[in-house]
CSV table of N, CA and C in Angstrom, one decimal:
chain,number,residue,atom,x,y,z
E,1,UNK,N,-8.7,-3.6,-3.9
E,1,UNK,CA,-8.0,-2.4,-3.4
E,1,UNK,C,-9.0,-1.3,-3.2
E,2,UNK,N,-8.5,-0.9,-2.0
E,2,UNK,CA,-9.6,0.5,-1.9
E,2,UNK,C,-9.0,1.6,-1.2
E,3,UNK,N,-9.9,2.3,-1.5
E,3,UNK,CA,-9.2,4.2,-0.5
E,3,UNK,C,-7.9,4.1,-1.8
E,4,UNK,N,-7.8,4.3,-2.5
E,4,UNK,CA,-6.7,3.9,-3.8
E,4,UNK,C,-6.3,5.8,-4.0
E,5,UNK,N,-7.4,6.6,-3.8
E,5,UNK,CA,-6.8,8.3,-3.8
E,5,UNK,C,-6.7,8.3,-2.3
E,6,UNK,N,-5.3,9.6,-2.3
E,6,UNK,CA,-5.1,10.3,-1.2
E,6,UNK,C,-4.0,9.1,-0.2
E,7,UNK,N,-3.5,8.1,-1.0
E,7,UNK,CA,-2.8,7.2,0.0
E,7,UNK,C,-1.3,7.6,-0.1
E,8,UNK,N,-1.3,8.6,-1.2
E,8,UNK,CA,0.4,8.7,-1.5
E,8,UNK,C,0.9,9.5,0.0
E,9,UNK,N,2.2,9.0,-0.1
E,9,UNK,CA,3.1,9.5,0.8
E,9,UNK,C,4.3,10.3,0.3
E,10,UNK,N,4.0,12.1,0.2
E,10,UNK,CA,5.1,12.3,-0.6
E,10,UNK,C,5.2,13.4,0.2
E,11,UNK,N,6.7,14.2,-0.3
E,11,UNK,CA,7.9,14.7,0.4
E,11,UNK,C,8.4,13.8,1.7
E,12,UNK,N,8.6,15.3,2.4
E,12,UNK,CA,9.9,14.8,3.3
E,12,UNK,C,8.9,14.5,4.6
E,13,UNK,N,9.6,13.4,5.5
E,13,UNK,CA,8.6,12.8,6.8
E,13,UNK,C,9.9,12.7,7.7
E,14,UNK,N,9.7,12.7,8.9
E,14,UNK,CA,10.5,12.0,9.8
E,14,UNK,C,10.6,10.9,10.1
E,15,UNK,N,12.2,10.1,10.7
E,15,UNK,CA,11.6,8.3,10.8
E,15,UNK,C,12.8,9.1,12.3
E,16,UNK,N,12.1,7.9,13.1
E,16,UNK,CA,12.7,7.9,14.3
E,16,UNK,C,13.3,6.3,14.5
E,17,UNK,N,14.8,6.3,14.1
E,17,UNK,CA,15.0,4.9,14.7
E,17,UNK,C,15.7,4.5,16.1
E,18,UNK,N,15.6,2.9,16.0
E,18,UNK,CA,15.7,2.7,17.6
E,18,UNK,C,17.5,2.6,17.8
E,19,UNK,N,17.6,3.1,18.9
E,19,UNK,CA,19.6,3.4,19.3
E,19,UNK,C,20.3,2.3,18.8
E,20,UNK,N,20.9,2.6,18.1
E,20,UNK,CA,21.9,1.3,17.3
E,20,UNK,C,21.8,0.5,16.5
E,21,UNK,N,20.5,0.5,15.8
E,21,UNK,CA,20.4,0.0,14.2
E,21,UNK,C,21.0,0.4,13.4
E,22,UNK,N,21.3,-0.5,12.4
E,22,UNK,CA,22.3,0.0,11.3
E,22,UNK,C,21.5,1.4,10.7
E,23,UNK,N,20.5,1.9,10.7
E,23,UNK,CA,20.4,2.9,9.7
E,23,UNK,C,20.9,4.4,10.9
E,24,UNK,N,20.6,4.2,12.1
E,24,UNK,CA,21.0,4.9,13.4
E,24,UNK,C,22.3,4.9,13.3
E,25,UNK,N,23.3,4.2,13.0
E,25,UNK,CA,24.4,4.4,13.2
E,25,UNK,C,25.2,5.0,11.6
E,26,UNK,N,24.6,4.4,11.1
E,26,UNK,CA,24.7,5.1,9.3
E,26,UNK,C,24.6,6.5,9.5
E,27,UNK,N,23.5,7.4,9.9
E,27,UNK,CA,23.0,8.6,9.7
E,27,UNK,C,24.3,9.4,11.2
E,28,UNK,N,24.7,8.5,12.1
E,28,UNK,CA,25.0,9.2,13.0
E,28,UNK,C,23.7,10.1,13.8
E,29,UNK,N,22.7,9.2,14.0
E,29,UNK,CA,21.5,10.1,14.4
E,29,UNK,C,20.1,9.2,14.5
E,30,UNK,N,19.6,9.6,15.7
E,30,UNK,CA,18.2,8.7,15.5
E,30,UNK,C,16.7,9.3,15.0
E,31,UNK,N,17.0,10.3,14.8
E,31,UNK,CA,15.9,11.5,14.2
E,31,UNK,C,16.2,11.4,12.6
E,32,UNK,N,15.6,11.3,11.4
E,32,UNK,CA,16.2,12.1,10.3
E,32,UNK,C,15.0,12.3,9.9
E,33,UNK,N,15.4,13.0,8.4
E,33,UNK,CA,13.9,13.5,8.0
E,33,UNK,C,14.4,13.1,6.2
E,34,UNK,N,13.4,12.5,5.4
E,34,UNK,CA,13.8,11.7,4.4
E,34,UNK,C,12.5,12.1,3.4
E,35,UNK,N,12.8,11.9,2.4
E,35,UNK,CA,11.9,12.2,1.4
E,35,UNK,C,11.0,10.7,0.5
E,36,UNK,N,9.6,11.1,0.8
E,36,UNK,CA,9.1,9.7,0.6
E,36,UNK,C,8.0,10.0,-0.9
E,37,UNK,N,8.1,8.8,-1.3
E,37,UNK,CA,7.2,9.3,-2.9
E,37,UNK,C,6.6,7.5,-3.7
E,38,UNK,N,5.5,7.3,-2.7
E,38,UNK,CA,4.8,5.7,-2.8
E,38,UNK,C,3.0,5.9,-2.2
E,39,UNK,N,3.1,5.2,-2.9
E,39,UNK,CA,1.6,4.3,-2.2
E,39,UNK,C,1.4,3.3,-1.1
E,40,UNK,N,2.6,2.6,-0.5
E,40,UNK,CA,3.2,1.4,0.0
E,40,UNK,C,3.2,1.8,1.6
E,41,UNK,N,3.0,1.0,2.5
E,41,UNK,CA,3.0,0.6,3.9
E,41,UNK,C,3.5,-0.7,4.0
E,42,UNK,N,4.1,-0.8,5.6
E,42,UNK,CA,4.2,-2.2,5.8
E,42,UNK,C,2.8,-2.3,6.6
E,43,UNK,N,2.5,-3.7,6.4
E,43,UNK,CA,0.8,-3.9,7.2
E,43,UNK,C,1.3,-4.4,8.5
E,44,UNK,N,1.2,-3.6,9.4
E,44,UNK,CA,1.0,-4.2,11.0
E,44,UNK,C,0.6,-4.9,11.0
E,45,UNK,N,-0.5,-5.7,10.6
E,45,UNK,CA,-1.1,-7.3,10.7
E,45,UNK,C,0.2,-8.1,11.2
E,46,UNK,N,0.9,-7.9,10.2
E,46,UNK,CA,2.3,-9.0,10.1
E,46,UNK,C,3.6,-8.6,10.5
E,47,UNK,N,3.5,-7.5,11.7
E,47,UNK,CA,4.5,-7.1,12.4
E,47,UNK,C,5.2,-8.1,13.4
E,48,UNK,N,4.5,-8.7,13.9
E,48,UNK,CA,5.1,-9.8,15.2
E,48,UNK,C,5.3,-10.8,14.4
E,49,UNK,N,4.7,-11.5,13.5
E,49,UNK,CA,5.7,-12.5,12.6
E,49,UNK,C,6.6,-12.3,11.9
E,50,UNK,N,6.9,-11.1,11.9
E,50,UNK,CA,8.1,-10.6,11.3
E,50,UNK,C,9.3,-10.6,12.1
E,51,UNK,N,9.0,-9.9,13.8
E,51,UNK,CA,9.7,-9.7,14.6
E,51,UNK,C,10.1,-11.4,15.2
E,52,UNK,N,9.0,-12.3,15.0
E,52,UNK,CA,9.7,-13.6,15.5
E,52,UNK,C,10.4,-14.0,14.7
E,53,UNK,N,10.5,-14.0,13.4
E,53,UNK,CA,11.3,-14.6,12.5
E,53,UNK,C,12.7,-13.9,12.3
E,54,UNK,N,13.1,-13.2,13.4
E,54,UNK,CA,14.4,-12.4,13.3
E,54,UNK,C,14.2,-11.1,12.9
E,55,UNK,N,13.6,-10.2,12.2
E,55,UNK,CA,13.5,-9.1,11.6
E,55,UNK,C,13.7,-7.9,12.8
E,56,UNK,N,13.9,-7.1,12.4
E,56,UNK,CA,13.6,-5.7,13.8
E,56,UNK,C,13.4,-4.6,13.2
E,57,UNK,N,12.2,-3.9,13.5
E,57,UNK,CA,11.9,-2.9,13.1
E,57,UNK,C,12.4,-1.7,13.7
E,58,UNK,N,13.3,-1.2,13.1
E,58,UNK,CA,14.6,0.0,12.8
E,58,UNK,C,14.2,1.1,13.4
E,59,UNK,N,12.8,1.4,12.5
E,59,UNK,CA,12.5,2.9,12.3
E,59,UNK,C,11.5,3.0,12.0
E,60,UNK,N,10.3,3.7,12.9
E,60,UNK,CA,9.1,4.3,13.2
E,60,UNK,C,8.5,5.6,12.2
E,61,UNK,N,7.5,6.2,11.8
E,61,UNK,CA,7.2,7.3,12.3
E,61,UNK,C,7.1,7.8,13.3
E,62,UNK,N,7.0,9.1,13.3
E,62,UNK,CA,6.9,10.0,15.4
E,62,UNK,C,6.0,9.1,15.9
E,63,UNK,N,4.7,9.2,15.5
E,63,UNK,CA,3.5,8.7,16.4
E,63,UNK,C,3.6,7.3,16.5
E,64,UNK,N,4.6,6.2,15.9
E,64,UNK,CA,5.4,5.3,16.3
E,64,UNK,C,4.2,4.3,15.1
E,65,UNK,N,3.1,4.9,14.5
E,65,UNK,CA,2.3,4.0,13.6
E,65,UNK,C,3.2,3.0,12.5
E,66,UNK,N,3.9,3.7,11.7
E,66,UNK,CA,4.0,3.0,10.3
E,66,UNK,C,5.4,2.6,10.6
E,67,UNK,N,6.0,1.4,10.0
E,67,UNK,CA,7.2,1.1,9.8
E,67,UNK,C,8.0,1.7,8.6
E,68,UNK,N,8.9,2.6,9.0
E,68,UNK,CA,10.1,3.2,7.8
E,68,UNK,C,11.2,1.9,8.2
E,69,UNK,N,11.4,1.3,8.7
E,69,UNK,CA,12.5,0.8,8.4
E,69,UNK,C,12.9,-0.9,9.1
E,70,UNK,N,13.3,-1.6,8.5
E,70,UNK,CA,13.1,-2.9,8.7
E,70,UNK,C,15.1,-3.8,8.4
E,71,UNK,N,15.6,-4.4,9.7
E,71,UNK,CA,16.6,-5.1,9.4
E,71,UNK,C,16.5,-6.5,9.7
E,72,UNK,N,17.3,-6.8,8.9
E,72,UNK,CA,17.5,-8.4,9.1
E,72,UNK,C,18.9,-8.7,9.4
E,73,UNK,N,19.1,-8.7,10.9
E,73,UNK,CA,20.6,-8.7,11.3
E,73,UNK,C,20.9,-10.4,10.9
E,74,UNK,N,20.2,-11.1,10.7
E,74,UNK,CA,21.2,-12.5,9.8
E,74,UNK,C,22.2,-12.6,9.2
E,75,UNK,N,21.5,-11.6,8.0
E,75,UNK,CA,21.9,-11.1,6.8
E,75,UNK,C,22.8,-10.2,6.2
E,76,UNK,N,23.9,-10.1,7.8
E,76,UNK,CA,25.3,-8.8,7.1
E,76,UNK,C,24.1,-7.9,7.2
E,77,UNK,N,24.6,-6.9,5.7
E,77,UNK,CA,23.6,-5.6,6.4
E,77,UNK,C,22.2,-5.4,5.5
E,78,UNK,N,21.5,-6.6,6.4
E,78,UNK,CA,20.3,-6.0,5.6
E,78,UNK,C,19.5,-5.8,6.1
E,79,UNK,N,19.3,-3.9,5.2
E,79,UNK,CA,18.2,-3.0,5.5
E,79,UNK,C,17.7,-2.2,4.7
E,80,UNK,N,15.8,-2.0,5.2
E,80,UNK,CA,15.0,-1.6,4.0
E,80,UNK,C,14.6,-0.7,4.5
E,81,UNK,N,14.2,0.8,3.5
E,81,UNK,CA,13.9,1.7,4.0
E,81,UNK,C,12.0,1.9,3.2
E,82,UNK,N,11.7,2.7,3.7
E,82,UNK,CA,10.1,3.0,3.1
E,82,UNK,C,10.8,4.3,2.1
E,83,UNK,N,11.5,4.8,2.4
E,83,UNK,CA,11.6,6.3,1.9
E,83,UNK,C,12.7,6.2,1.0
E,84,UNK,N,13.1,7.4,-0.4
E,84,UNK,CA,13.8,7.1,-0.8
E,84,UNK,C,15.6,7.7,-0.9
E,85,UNK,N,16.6,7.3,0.0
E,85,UNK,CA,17.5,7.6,-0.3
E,85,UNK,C,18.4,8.0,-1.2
E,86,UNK,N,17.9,7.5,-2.3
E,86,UNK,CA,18.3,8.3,-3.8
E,86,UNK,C,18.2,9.2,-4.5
E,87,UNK,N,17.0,10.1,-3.5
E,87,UNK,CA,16.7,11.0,-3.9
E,87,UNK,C,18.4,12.3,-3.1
E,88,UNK,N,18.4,12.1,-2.0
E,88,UNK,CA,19.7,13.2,-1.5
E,88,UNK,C,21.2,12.3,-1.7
E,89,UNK,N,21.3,11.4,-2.3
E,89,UNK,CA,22.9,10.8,-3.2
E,89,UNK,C,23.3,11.3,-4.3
E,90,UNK,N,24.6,12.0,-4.2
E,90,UNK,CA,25.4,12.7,-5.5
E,90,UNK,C,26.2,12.0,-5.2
E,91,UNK,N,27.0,11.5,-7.1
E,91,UNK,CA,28.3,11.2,-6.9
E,91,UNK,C,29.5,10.9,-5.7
E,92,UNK,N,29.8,12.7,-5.1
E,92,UNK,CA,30.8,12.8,-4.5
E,92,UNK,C,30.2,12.4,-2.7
E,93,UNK,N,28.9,12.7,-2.7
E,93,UNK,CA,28.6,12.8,-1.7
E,93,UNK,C,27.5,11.6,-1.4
E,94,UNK,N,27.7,10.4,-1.3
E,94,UNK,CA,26.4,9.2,-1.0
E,94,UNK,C,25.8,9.2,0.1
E,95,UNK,N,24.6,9.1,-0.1
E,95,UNK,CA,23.7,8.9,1.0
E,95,UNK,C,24.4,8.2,2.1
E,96,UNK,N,24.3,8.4,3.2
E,96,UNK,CA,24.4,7.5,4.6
E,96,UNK,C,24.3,5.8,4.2
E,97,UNK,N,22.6,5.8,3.9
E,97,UNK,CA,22.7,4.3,3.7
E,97,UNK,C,23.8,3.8,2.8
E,98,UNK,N,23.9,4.0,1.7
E,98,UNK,CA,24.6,3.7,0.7
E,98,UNK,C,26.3,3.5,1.2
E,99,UNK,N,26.4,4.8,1.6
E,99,UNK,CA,28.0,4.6,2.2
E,99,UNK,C,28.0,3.7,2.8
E,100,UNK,N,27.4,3.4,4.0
E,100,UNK,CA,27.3,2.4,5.1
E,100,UNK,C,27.1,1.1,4.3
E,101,UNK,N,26.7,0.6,3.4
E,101,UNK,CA,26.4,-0.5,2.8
E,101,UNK,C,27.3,-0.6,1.9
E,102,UNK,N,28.3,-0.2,1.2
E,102,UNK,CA,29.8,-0.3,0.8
E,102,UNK,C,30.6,-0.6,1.4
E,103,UNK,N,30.4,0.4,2.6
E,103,UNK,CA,31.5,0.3,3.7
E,103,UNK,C,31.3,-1.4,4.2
E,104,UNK,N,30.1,-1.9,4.4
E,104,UNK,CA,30.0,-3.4,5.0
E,104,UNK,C,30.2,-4.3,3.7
E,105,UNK,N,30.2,-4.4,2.7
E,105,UNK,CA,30.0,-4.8,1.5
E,105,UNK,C,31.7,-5.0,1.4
E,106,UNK,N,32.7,-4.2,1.2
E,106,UNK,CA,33.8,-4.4,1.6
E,106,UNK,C,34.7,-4.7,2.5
E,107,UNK,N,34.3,-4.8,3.8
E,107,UNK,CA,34.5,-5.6,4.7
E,107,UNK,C,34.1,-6.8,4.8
E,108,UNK,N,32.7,-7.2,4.3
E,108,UNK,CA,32.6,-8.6,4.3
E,108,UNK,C,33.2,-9.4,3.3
E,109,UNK,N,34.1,-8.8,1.9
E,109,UNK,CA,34.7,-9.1,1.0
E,109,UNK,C,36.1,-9.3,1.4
E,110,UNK,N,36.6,-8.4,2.2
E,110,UNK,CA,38.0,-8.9,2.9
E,110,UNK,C,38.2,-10.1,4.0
E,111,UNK,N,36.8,-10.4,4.5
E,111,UNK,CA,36.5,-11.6,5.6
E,111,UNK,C,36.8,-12.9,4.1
E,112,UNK,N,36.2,-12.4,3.2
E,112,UNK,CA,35.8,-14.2,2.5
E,112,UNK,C,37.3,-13.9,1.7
E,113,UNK,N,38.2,-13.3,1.3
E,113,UNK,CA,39.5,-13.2,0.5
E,113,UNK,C,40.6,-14.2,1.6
């Protein structure tokens, strides 16, 4: 491992996702701005084996470099964020992702009843 200082990724960043991914339609918005707190990247090396094996990359940074967000439409709703949503979820009020992932989580529970 190397370059190991200065790699963190903290506060708030923008992710720009693409029109009608589930995190796009969650937020009601293709712009947000999200609070990030890692060391972690996805490696572009392994972006197009990702993309042939079904995956779709959601959500960019601006300069369109790093991947914030990754789905696997196979899989009902699954989706991964770089950043952490946990940080703006209270009780009364749940994050976007979260709600939206209930919201499908219960619907796919009324399909198998």
């Amino acid at each position: 491992v190397k370059n190991f200082g200065g790699t963190m990724r903290l506060g708030r960043n923008d992710t720009h996702f693409i029109e009608g991914s589930k995190p796009a339609l969650a937020y009601g918005s293709t712009v947000v701005s999200e609070r990030h707190r890692h060391r972690y990247e996805f490696s572009n090396v392994y972006r197009t084996e990702y993309e042939k094996s079904g995956m779709v990359i959601a959500g960019l940074t601006p300069d369109g470099e790093l991947v914030e967000s990754l789905e696997w439409p196979e899989h009902g709703w699954g989706v991964g964020v770089q950043f952490h949503p946990e940080f703006k979820s209270r009780p009364v009020a749940p994050h976007p992702l979260f709600a939206a992932f209930i919201k499908a989580s219960l619907e796919y529970g009324k399909k198998r009843a």
